[in-house]
């Protein structure tokens, strides 16, 4: 096992709906999708974003796209027009997630 | 097969994109999105000042520039450029057509989305328009409502196309519905053919954000995306069975890949099995993607489920004021100086007795985007930091007073400070967003067509 930053095995895009940020996390290769499913749980994402996300985190699996979708509730300071943040729509949260480190079997790397 | 293009991902997107879409290759339909959630309230304000305003002027300019191809090559145009005054937008477009000597071109309007004048009667009839997340009744903010619009779907747009509309202008209509409408019209899809409708919705979602699906804002291998300066905007080639190929015009920059398309598919997604639109519920877990050659990705297998009996309503209301100010601090000890300036500023605001709902501080260049926990403390003595402080309050005076406390920091705070931009920060009225549902039976979408 090796500790690997998600950016090496996944890519991502984030968007917003009101005060909720969504992050789509996509495996770079098929062999990495089961790693994402196993390692990147809603609980871990909530802990990872503790400074930014004040609500719950929901996770959805999209196996056909080899992707996970995360909804981070209460994470945009009220959302779009209310927000005082320089990133009111959480567009940079995609790469914030890619900072996470996960365990990957050596033979997959 | 029909070719449907997107030439505008949001209001403020490239003015050249729709013109290039028309110029660089064959199209049957050009769709354009001009409305963000906040846009309707801005347009409503414009219309209050001048009843002839309240729509997207950029669209009228675009029609003027693209007219020869639109009419000459019979490219149909559909845009939600009507804002809160689709009829005003139509008259402006008809004027452009007549001035150019293009007579007999049919311009359609889809309306009925604007609930501003019927809000009170709806509430009286027991339609409470409760906030979808908090459950509160609209009555609690009724006096501060600035705009209220239903998100209409593809059906009335397809009706306009059936009436021969060449240029179709809608008010609030879903981006996906604008793309689905030509398929419903051309292929005679029934409005309960859920799988095909879902395929059309997903085709619409794949193109609705402009170049974000053809190499722009694309995370994976971004430095290798060729010629973004001339990036091609997205096009779908849709078959009558609902399968489609996602592509862009030949010879344009950017890149279409399966990985890039996936990035767009997950954008602004909720539950992937339940992508709710006025037309159907699309299931993103049924999409089958395949590489179909150079800059081509094939979509197939898409399934959908029946639409809900509700439309979504987008309501905006006035909710206080905000202002954001900033100051640049340079080496040495840039971060420490910016932090000291923030402490001093907050002490002064406190002494002035000003009340804010929130004071928010960021240090651009030192963890503003991801936070210090994820980004880590700045390593070493970094070259510069921008202190950025925002305040929010229901009290306009407090926000105005705040804007006068930033500039003095240049002389009466920590050293090597430099103001960014010109003058004091601007006080902005906060337009907040209130999503609600309304029974479809309470809304009547209207369609009319007028020739130049």
Coordinates of C-alpha atoms in Angstrom, one line a residue:
Chain A
X1 CA 0.0 0.0 0.0
X2 CA 1.1 3.5 -0.7
X3 CA -0.4 6.8 0.5
X4 CA -1.3 8.7 -2.7
X5 CA -2.8 12.2 -3.2
X6 CA -6.2 11.9 -5.0
X7 CA -4.9 14.2 -7.8
X8 CA -2.8 11.3 -9.1
X9 CA -5.7 8.9 -9.5
X10 CA -8.7 11.2 -10.1
X11 CA -9.8 14.4 -11.6
X12 CA -12.7 16.6 -10.5
X13 CA -15.1 19.5 -11.1
X14 CA -17.2 21.4 -8.7
X15 CA -20.4 23.5 -8.9
X16 CA -23.1 25.0 -6.7
X17 CA -26.8 25.0 -6.0
X18 CA -27.6 27.6 -3.4
X19 CA -25.5 27.0 -0.3
X20 CA -24.6 23.5 -1.4
X21 CA -21.4 22.7 -3.3
X22 CA -21.2 19.6 -5.5
X23 CA -17.9 17.9 -6.3
X24 CA -17.7 15.3 -9.0
X25 CA -14.7 13.0 -8.5
X26 CA -13.7 11.0 -11.5
X27 CA -11.3 8.1 -11.7
X28 CA -8.4 8.8 -14.1
X29 CA -8.3 5.0 -15.0
X30 CA -10.9 2.3 -14.5
X31 CA -8.7 0.5 -12.0
X32 CA -8.8 3.4 -9.6
X33 CA -12.6 3.6 -9.4
X34 CA -12.9 0.9 -6.7
X35 CA -10.2 2.7 -4.7
X36 CA -12.3 5.9 -4.8
X37 CA -15.5 4.0 -3.7
X38 CA -13.6 2.3 -0.8
X39 CA -11.5 5.3 0.4
X40 CA -13.4 8.5 -0.3
X41 CA -16.4 8.1 2.0
X42 CA -18.8 10.8 2.9
X43 CA -17.4 10.8 6.5
X44 CA -13.8 11.3 5.2
X45 CA -14.9 14.2 2.9
X46 CA -16.8 15.8 5.8
X47 CA -13.7 15.7 8.0
X48 CA -11.5 16.9 5.1
X49 CA -13.7 19.9 4.6
X50 CA -14.3 20.7 8.3
X51 CA -13.1 24.3 7.8
X52 CA -15.4 24.9 4.8
X53 CA -18.4 22.7 5.1
X54 CA -20.8 23.3 8.0
X55 CA -23.5 20.9 7.0
X56 CA -23.8 17.2 6.1
X57 CA -22.0 15.5 3.2
X58 CA -23.9 13.2 0.9
X59 CA -22.2 10.8 -1.6
X60 CA -23.6 9.2 -4.8
X61 CA -22.0 6.5 -6.9
X62 CA -22.0 6.8 -10.7
X63 CA -20.3 3.5 -11.8
X64 CA -20.9 4.1 -15.5
X65 CA -18.9 7.3 -15.4
X66 CA -16.5 5.8 -12.8
X67 CA -17.3 8.8 -10.7
X68 CA -18.5 9.8 -7.3
X69 CA -20.7 12.9 -6.6
X70 CA -20.5 14.7 -3.3
X71 CA -22.9 17.2 -2.0
X72 CA -21.4 19.5 0.7
X73 CA -24.4 21.2 2.4
X74 CA -23.9 24.7 4.0
X75 CA -20.5 25.3 2.6
X76 CA -20.8 28.5 0.5
X77 CA -21.5 31.2 3.2
X78 CA -25.1 31.4 2.1
X79 CA -24.4 30.8 -1.6
X80 CA -23.9 32.8 -4.8
X81 CA -25.1 36.3 -4.1
X82 CA -25.0 36.2 -0.2
X83 CA -21.5 34.9 0.0
X84 CA -18.5 37.1 1.0
X85 CA -16.0 34.5 -0.1
X86 CA -13.7 35.1 -3.1
X87 CA -15.0 31.7 -4.4
X88 CA -18.7 32.1 -3.7
X89 CA -19.6 29.1 -5.9
X90 CA -17.0 26.7 -4.6
X91 CA -15.4 26.4 -8.0
X92 CA -12.1 25.6 -6.3
X93 CA -13.5 22.9 -4.0
X94 CA -12.8 20.3 -6.8
X95 CA -9.0 20.7 -6.3
X96 CA -9.4 21.0 -2.5
X97 CA -10.8 17.4 -2.5
X98 CA -7.9 16.3 -4.7
X99 CA -5.5 17.1 -1.9
X100 CA -6.9 14.2 0.1
X101 CA -4.5 11.2 0.6
X102 CA -5.7 7.6 0.1
X103 CA -4.3 4.1 0.4
X104 CA -3.6 2.6 -3.0
X105 CA -2.2 -1.0 -3.5
X106 CA 1.3 -0.8 -4.9
X107 CA 0.5 -3.0 -8.0
X108 CA -2.0 -0.4 -9.2
X109 CA 0.6 2.3 -9.3
Chain B
X1 CA -29.8 13.6 -37.6
X2 CA -29.9 17.2 -36.4
X3 CA -27.0 19.3 -35.2
X4 CA -27.7 21.5 -32.1
X5 CA -25.0 23.9 -30.9
X6 CA -24.5 26.0 -27.8
X7 CA -23.1 29.5 -28.4
X8 CA -23.4 31.0 -24.9
X9 CA -22.9 29.3 -21.6
X10 CA -24.0 32.2 -19.4
X11 CA -24.7 35.9 -19.6
X12 CA -21.2 37.4 -20.0
X13 CA -19.8 34.5 -22.0
X14 CA -17.8 35.2 -25.2
X15 CA -19.6 37.5 -27.7
X16 CA -17.7 35.8 -30.5
X17 CA -18.7 32.2 -29.7
X18 CA -22.2 32.2 -31.3
X19 CA -20.8 34.0 -34.4
X20 CA -18.1 31.4 -34.7
X21 CA -20.6 28.6 -34.2
X22 CA -22.6 30.0 -37.2
X23 CA -19.5 30.7 -39.3
X24 CA -17.4 27.6 -38.9
X25 CA -19.7 24.8 -40.0
X26 CA -23.2 23.4 -40.6
X27 CA -25.8 23.7 -37.8
X28 CA -29.5 23.2 -37.6
X29 CA -30.1 24.9 -34.3
X30 CA -28.1 27.4 -32.2
X31 CA -29.1 27.6 -28.5
X32 CA -28.0 30.3 -26.1
X33 CA -28.2 30.7 -22.4
X34 CA -28.3 34.3 -21.0
X35 CA -29.9 33.9 -17.6
X36 CA -28.2 33.2 -14.3
X37 CA -30.2 33.0 -11.0
X38 CA -29.4 36.6 -10.2
X39 CA -30.0 37.9 -13.8
X40 CA -33.8 38.1 -13.5
X41 CA -33.7 40.6 -10.6
X42 CA -31.2 42.8 -12.5
X43 CA -33.5 42.7 -15.6
X44 CA -36.6 43.4 -13.4
X45 CA -34.9 46.6 -12.0
X46 CA -34.1 47.7 -15.6
X47 CA -37.7 47.2 -16.7
X48 CA -39.0 49.2 -13.7
X49 CA -36.8 52.1 -14.9
X50 CA -37.7 51.7 -18.6
X51 CA -40.6 49.4 -19.6
X52 CA -38.9 48.8 -23.0
X53 CA -35.9 47.1 -21.2
X54 CA -35.6 43.9 -19.2
X55 CA -34.0 41.5 -21.7
X56 CA -30.5 40.5 -22.8
X57 CA -29.3 43.2 -25.3
X58 CA -26.3 41.1 -26.2
X59 CA -28.7 38.7 -27.9
X60 CA -30.1 41.4 -30.2
X61 CA -26.5 42.4 -31.2
X62 CA -25.7 38.7 -31.9
X63 CA -28.7 38.4 -34.2
X64 CA -27.6 41.5 -36.1
X65 CA -24.1 40.1 -36.6
X66 CA -25.2 36.5 -37.4
X67 CA -28.2 37.4 -39.5
X68 CA -26.9 36.4 -42.9
X69 CA -26.1 32.8 -41.8
X70 CA -29.2 32.5 -39.6
X71 CA -31.5 33.3 -42.5
X72 CA -29.3 32.3 -45.4
X73 CA -28.5 28.8 -44.0
X74 CA -31.8 28.4 -42.2
X75 CA -30.2 28.0 -38.7
X76 CA -32.9 28.2 -36.1
X77 CA -32.0 30.1 -32.9
X78 CA -33.4 29.5 -29.4
X79 CA -32.4 31.7 -26.5
X80 CA -33.7 32.5 -23.0
X81 CA -32.7 36.1 -23.8
X82 CA -36.2 37.5 -23.1
X83 CA -35.6 37.8 -19.4
X84 CA -38.6 39.6 -17.9
X85 CA -39.6 41.3 -21.2
X86 CA -39.5 38.7 -24.0
X87 CA -42.0 40.8 -26.0
X88 CA -39.6 43.8 -25.8
X89 CA -36.8 41.5 -27.0
X90 CA -38.9 40.3 -29.9
X91 CA -39.6 43.8 -31.0
X92 CA -35.9 44.7 -30.9
X93 CA -35.1 41.5 -33.0
X94 CA -37.9 42.3 -35.5
X95 CA -36.4 45.8 -35.9
X96 CA -33.0 44.4 -36.7
X97 CA -34.5 42.0 -39.2
X98 CA -36.5 44.7 -40.9
X99 CA -33.6 47.1 -41.1
X100 CA -31.5 44.4 -42.7
X101 CA -34.3 43.8 -45.3
X102 CA -35.0 40.3 -44.0
X103 CA -38.8 40.1 -44.3
X104 CA -41.0 37.2 -43.3
X105 CA -38.7 35.8 -40.7
X106 CA -40.8 34.4 -37.9
X107 CA -39.9 35.3 -34.3
X108 CA -41.5 33.3 -31.5
X109 CA -42.0 34.2 -27.9
X110 CA -42.5 31.7 -25.1
X111 CA -44.0 33.5 -22.0
X112 CA -46.0 32.7 -19.0
X113 CA -43.0 32.1 -16.7
X114 CA -43.2 35.4 -15.0
X115 CA -45.2 35.2 -11.8
X116 CA -44.4 38.7 -10.5
X117 CA -48.0 40.0 -11.1
X118 CA -49.7 36.9 -9.9
X119 CA -47.8 36.2 -6.7
X120 CA -50.5 37.6 -4.3
X121 CA -53.3 35.7 -6.0
X122 CA -51.3 32.5 -6.0
X123 CA -50.6 32.9 -2.2
X124 CA -54.3 33.7 -1.7
X125 CA -55.2 30.4 -3.5
X126 CA -53.1 28.5 -1.0
X127 CA -50.0 28.1 -3.2
X128 CA -47.5 29.1 -0.5
X129 CA -44.3 28.8 -2.6
X130 CA -42.4 27.5 0.5
X131 CA -38.6 27.6 0.3
X132 CA -37.5 24.2 -1.0
X133 CA -34.7 23.9 1.6
X134 CA -36.0 25.7 4.7
X135 CA -39.7 25.1 4.3
X136 CA -40.6 28.8 5.1
X137 CA -43.6 30.4 3.5
X138 CA -42.9 33.1 0.8
X139 CA -45.1 35.4 2.8
X140 CA -42.2 36.0 5.2
X141 CA -40.2 37.9 2.5
X142 CA -43.1 38.8 0.2
X143 CA -42.6 42.6 0.4
X144 CA -38.9 42.2 -0.6
X145 CA -39.5 40.0 -3.7
X146 CA -37.7 41.4 -6.8
X147 CA -38.5 38.7 -9.4
X148 CA -40.4 35.4 -9.6
X149 CA -40.1 33.1 -12.6
X150 CA -41.1 29.5 -13.3
X151 CA -38.5 27.3 -15.1
X152 CA -40.5 26.2 -18.1
X153 CA -39.4 23.2 -20.1
X154 CA -39.1 22.1 -23.7
X155 CA -42.8 21.7 -24.5
X156 CA -43.8 25.4 -25.2
X157 CA -40.5 25.9 -27.1
X158 CA -41.3 22.9 -29.3
X159 CA -44.8 24.4 -29.8
X160 CA -43.2 27.6 -31.1
X161 CA -41.0 25.7 -33.5
X162 CA -44.1 23.9 -34.7
X163 CA -45.6 27.3 -35.5
X164 CA -42.6 28.0 -37.8
X165 CA -40.6 30.1 -35.3
X166 CA -37.1 30.8 -36.8
X167 CA -35.8 32.8 -33.8
X168 CA -37.4 31.7 -30.5
X169 CA -37.1 33.9 -27.4
X170 CA -38.1 32.6 -24.0
X171 CA -38.2 34.1 -20.5
X172 CA -37.1 31.7 -17.8
X173 CA -36.7 28.3 -19.4
X174 CA -34.3 25.5 -18.5
X175 CA -31.1 25.4 -20.5
X176 CA -31.8 21.7 -21.1
X177 CA -35.3 22.4 -22.3
X178 CA -34.0 24.8 -24.9
X179 CA -31.8 22.0 -26.3
X180 CA -34.5 19.3 -26.0
X181 CA -37.2 21.3 -27.9
X182 CA -35.7 20.9 -31.4
X183 CA -35.6 17.1 -30.9
X184 CA -39.2 17.0 -29.7
X185 CA -40.2 19.1 -32.7
X186 CA -38.1 17.5 -35.5
X187 CA -38.5 13.9 -34.4
X188 CA -42.0 14.2 -33.1
X189 CA -41.1 12.8 -29.7
X190 CA -44.1 12.4 -27.4
X191 CA -43.9 14.2 -24.1
X192 CA -44.2 10.9 -22.2
X193 CA -41.4 9.1 -24.1
X194 CA -39.3 9.4 -21.0
X195 CA -36.1 7.6 -22.3
X196 CA -35.9 9.9 -25.4
X197 CA -36.7 13.0 -23.4
X198 CA -34.0 12.1 -20.8
X199 CA -31.5 11.6 -23.7
X200 CA -32.4 15.1 -25.0
X201 CA -32.0 16.5 -21.5
X202 CA -28.6 15.0 -21.1
X203 CA -27.6 16.2 -24.5
X204 CA -28.7 19.7 -23.4
X205 CA -26.7 19.4 -20.1
X206 CA -23.6 18.3 -22.0
X207 CA -23.7 21.6 -24.1
X208 CA -25.3 24.1 -21.8
X209 CA -22.1 25.4 -20.2
X210 CA -20.4 26.4 -23.4
X211 CA -16.7 25.5 -23.8
X212 CA -16.5 24.0 -20.4
X213 CA -17.2 20.7 -22.1
X214 CA -14.8 21.1 -25.1
X215 CA -11.6 21.8 -23.3
X216 CA -12.2 25.0 -21.3
X217 CA -12.0 24.9 -17.5
X218 CA -11.0 21.3 -18.1
X219 CA -8.9 19.9 -15.2
X220 CA -7.5 16.8 -16.8
X221 CA -4.3 17.4 -18.8
X222 CA -5.2 21.1 -19.1
X223 CA -1.8 22.3 -20.3
X224 CA -2.1 19.9 -23.3
X225 CA -5.5 21.2 -24.5
X226 CA -4.7 22.8 -28.0
X227 CA -5.5 26.3 -29.0
X228 CA -7.9 27.5 -26.3
X229 CA -7.8 31.0 -27.8
X230 CA -9.9 29.6 -30.7
X231 CA -11.8 27.0 -28.6
X232 CA -14.8 25.4 -30.4
X233 CA -18.1 25.5 -28.5
X234 CA -20.1 22.3 -28.2
X235 CA -22.4 20.6 -30.7
X236 CA -24.6 17.5 -30.4
X237 CA -25.6 15.4 -33.4
X238 CA -28.8 13.8 -32.3
X239 CA -30.4 10.7 -33.9
X240 CA -34.1 10.1 -33.8
X241 CA -33.7 7.3 -31.2
X242 CA -32.1 9.8 -28.8
X243 CA -28.5 8.6 -29.1
X244 CA -26.1 11.4 -30.0
X245 CA -22.5 12.3 -30.7
X246 CA -21.0 15.2 -28.8
X247 CA -18.5 17.2 -30.8
X248 CA -17.4 20.6 -32.0
X249 CA -16.7 22.2 -35.4
X250 CA -13.7 20.9 -37.3
X251 CA -10.6 23.1 -37.2
X252 CA -11.5 24.8 -33.9
X253 CA -9.3 24.7 -30.8
X254 CA -10.0 22.9 -27.6
X255 CA -10.5 19.1 -27.3
X256 CA -13.4 16.7 -26.9
X257 CA -12.6 13.6 -24.9
X258 CA -14.5 11.1 -22.8
X259 CA -12.8 12.4 -19.7
X260 CA -13.6 16.0 -20.5
X261 CA -17.2 15.2 -21.1
X262 CA -17.4 13.4 -17.8
X263 CA -16.3 16.6 -16.1
X264 CA -19.2 18.5 -17.6
X265 CA -21.7 15.7 -16.8
X266 CA -21.0 15.9 -13.0
X267 CA -21.1 19.7 -13.0
X268 CA -23.9 21.0 -10.7
X269 CA -25.2 17.5 -10.2
X270 CA -27.3 16.4 -7.3
X271 CA -28.6 12.8 -7.1
X272 CA -27.3 11.4 -10.4
X273 CA -30.3 9.0 -10.6
X274 CA -32.8 11.9 -10.3
X275 CA -31.9 14.8 -12.5
X276 CA -35.2 16.6 -12.2
X277 CA -36.4 18.8 -15.1
X278 CA -39.8 20.1 -16.1
X279 CA -39.8 17.5 -19.0
X280 CA -38.7 14.3 -17.2
X281 CA -36.4 12.8 -14.6
X282 CA -33.1 11.8 -16.3
X283 CA -30.9 9.0 -14.9
X284 CA -27.3 9.9 -15.3
X285 CA -26.3 6.4 -14.2
X286 CA -27.6 4.9 -17.4
X287 CA -25.4 7.0 -19.8
X288 CA -23.0 4.9 -21.9
X289 CA -20.1 6.9 -23.2
X290 CA -17.8 5.8 -26.0
X291 CA -14.9 7.4 -27.9
X292 CA -16.2 7.8 -31.5
X293 CA -13.1 9.2 -33.1
X294 CA -11.3 12.5 -33.3
X295 CA -13.1 15.0 -31.0
X296 CA -16.2 12.9 -31.0
X297 CA -17.9 11.1 -28.0
X298 CA -21.0 9.0 -28.4
X299 CA -23.8 8.9 -25.8
X300 CA -26.3 6.0 -25.7
X301 CA -28.5 3.9 -23.5
X302 CA -30.0 6.8 -21.6
X303 CA -33.1 6.2 -19.5
X304 CA -35.6 8.5 -17.9
X305 CA -38.7 8.5 -15.7
X306 CA -41.9 10.5 -15.6
X307 CA -41.7 14.2 -14.9
X308 CA -43.0 15.5 -11.5
X309 CA -46.3 17.5 -11.3
X310 CA -44.3 20.6 -10.3
X311 CA -42.3 23.3 -11.9
X312 CA -39.4 24.9 -10.0
X313 CA -39.8 28.6 -9.3
X314 CA -36.9 30.9 -9.0
X315 CA -37.7 33.8 -6.8
X316 CA -35.2 36.6 -5.9
X317 CA -35.6 39.0 -2.9
X318 CA -33.7 41.8 -1.4
X319 CA -31.8 40.7 1.7
X320 CA -29.5 43.4 3.0
X321 CA -26.2 44.8 1.9
X322 CA -22.6 43.8 1.5
X323 CA -19.2 45.3 0.6
X324 CA -15.8 43.8 0.1
X325 CA -12.5 45.7 0.4
X326 CA -8.9 44.7 -0.2
X327 CA -5.3 45.8 0.4
X328 CA -2.0 44.5 -0.8
X329 CA 0.9 43.8 1.6
X330 CA 4.4 43.1 0.2
X331 CA 7.6 41.3 1.6
X332 CA 8.8 41.2 4.2
X333 CA 6.3 39.5 6.6
X334 CA 3.5 40.1 4.2
X335 CA 1.2 37.6 5.8
X336 CA 1.8 38.9 9.3
X337 CA 1.2 42.5 8.2
X338 CA -2.1 41.5 6.5
X339 CA -3.2 39.7 9.7
X340 CA -2.3 42.7 11.8
X341 CA -4.3 45.0 9.5
X342 CA -7.3 42.7 9.8
X343 CA -7.1 42.9 13.6
X344 CA -6.8 46.7 13.5
X345 CA -9.7 47.1 11.1
X346 CA -12.0 44.9 13.2
X347 CA -11.1 46.9 16.4
X348 CA -12.0 50.1 14.5
X349 CA -15.3 48.7 13.3
X350 CA -16.0 47.6 16.8
X351 CA -15.3 51.1 18.3
X352 CA -17.6 52.6 15.7
X353 CA -20.3 50.4 17.2
X354 CA -21.2 49.0 13.7
X355 CA -23.3 45.8 13.6
X356 CA -22.7 43.2 10.9
X357 CA -24.3 39.8 10.3
X358 CA -20.9 38.7 9.2
X359 CA -17.3 39.9 8.8
X360 CA -15.3 37.6 6.6
X361 CA -11.5 37.8 6.1
X362 CA -9.4 36.1 3.5
X363 CA -5.7 36.3 2.7
X364 CA -5.3 35.9 -1.1
X365 CA -2.1 34.1 -1.8
X366 CA -2.1 32.4 1.7
X367 CA -4.8 29.8 1.7
X368 CA -8.0 31.8 0.7
X369 CA -9.4 29.2 -1.6
X370 CA -8.9 26.0 0.3
X371 CA -8.4 27.2 3.8
X372 CA -5.2 26.9 5.9
X373 CA -6.1 23.4 7.2
X374 CA -5.9 22.0 3.6
X375 CA -3.5 24.4 2.0
X376 CA -1.1 24.5 4.9
X377 CA 0.5 27.7 6.3
X378 CA 2.5 29.7 3.7
X379 CA 6.0 28.4 3.5
X380 CA 8.7 31.0 4.3
X381 CA 8.4 34.8 3.8
X382 CA 6.1 34.9 0.8
X383 CA 6.4 37.8 -1.7
X384 CA 2.9 39.3 -1.1
X385 CA -0.6 38.8 0.3
X386 CA -3.9 40.5 -0.4
X387 CA -6.0 41.1 2.6
X388 CA -9.7 40.9 1.6
X389 CA -12.4 41.7 4.1
X390 CA -16.1 41.5 3.4
X391 CA -19.1 42.6 5.6
X392 CA -22.8 41.8 5.3
X393 CA -25.6 43.6 7.2
X394 CA -29.3 44.5 6.9
X395 CA -28.1 48.0 7.9
X396 CA -27.0 49.9 4.8
X397 CA -25.3 52.6 6.9
X398 CA -23.0 50.1 8.6
X399 CA -21.9 48.7 5.3
X400 CA -21.3 52.2 3.9
X401 CA -19.2 53.2 7.0
X402 CA -17.1 50.0 6.5
X403 CA -16.2 51.0 3.0
X404 CA -14.5 54.2 4.4
X405 CA -12.3 52.2 6.8
X406 CA -10.2 50.3 4.2
X407 CA -8.2 53.1 2.5
X408 CA -7.0 54.7 5.7
X409 CA -5.1 51.5 6.5
X410 CA -2.6 52.5 3.8
X411 CA -1.3 55.2 6.0
X412 CA -2.4 54.3 9.5
X413 CA -1.9 50.6 9.6
X414 CA 1.1 48.2 9.0
X415 CA 3.7 49.2 6.4
X416 CA 4.1 48.5 2.6
X417 CA 0.4 48.5 2.0
X418 CA -1.0 49.4 -1.3
X419 CA -4.6 49.9 -2.4
X420 CA -6.0 47.7 -5.1
X421 CA -8.3 49.3 -7.7
X422 CA -9.7 52.7 -7.5
X423 CA -11.5 54.3 -4.6
X424 CA -13.7 52.9 -1.9
X425 CA -15.4 49.5 -2.2
X426 CA -18.9 49.6 -3.6
X427 CA -22.0 48.9 -1.4
X428 CA -24.0 46.1 -3.1
X429 CA -27.6 45.3 -2.4
X430 CA -27.8 41.5 -1.7
X431 CA -30.3 39.7 -4.0
X432 CA -31.0 36.4 -2.3
X433 CA -32.4 33.4 -4.0
X434 CA -35.6 31.6 -3.0
X435 CA -36.3 28.3 -4.8
X436 CA -39.8 26.9 -4.6
X437 CA -42.2 24.5 -6.3
X438 CA -45.5 25.3 -8.0
X439 CA -48.1 22.8 -9.4
X440 CA -47.9 22.7 -13.2
X441 CA -51.6 23.2 -13.3
X442 CA -51.2 26.7 -11.8
X443 CA -49.0 27.9 -14.7
X444 CA -49.9 28.5 -18.3
X445 CA -47.1 28.7 -20.8
X446 CA -48.0 30.9 -23.8
X447 CA -46.6 30.9 -27.3
X448 CA -46.9 33.4 -30.1
X449 CA -45.2 34.0 -33.4
X450 CA -44.7 37.2 -35.4
X451 CA -43.0 37.7 -38.7
X452 CA -40.7 40.6 -39.7

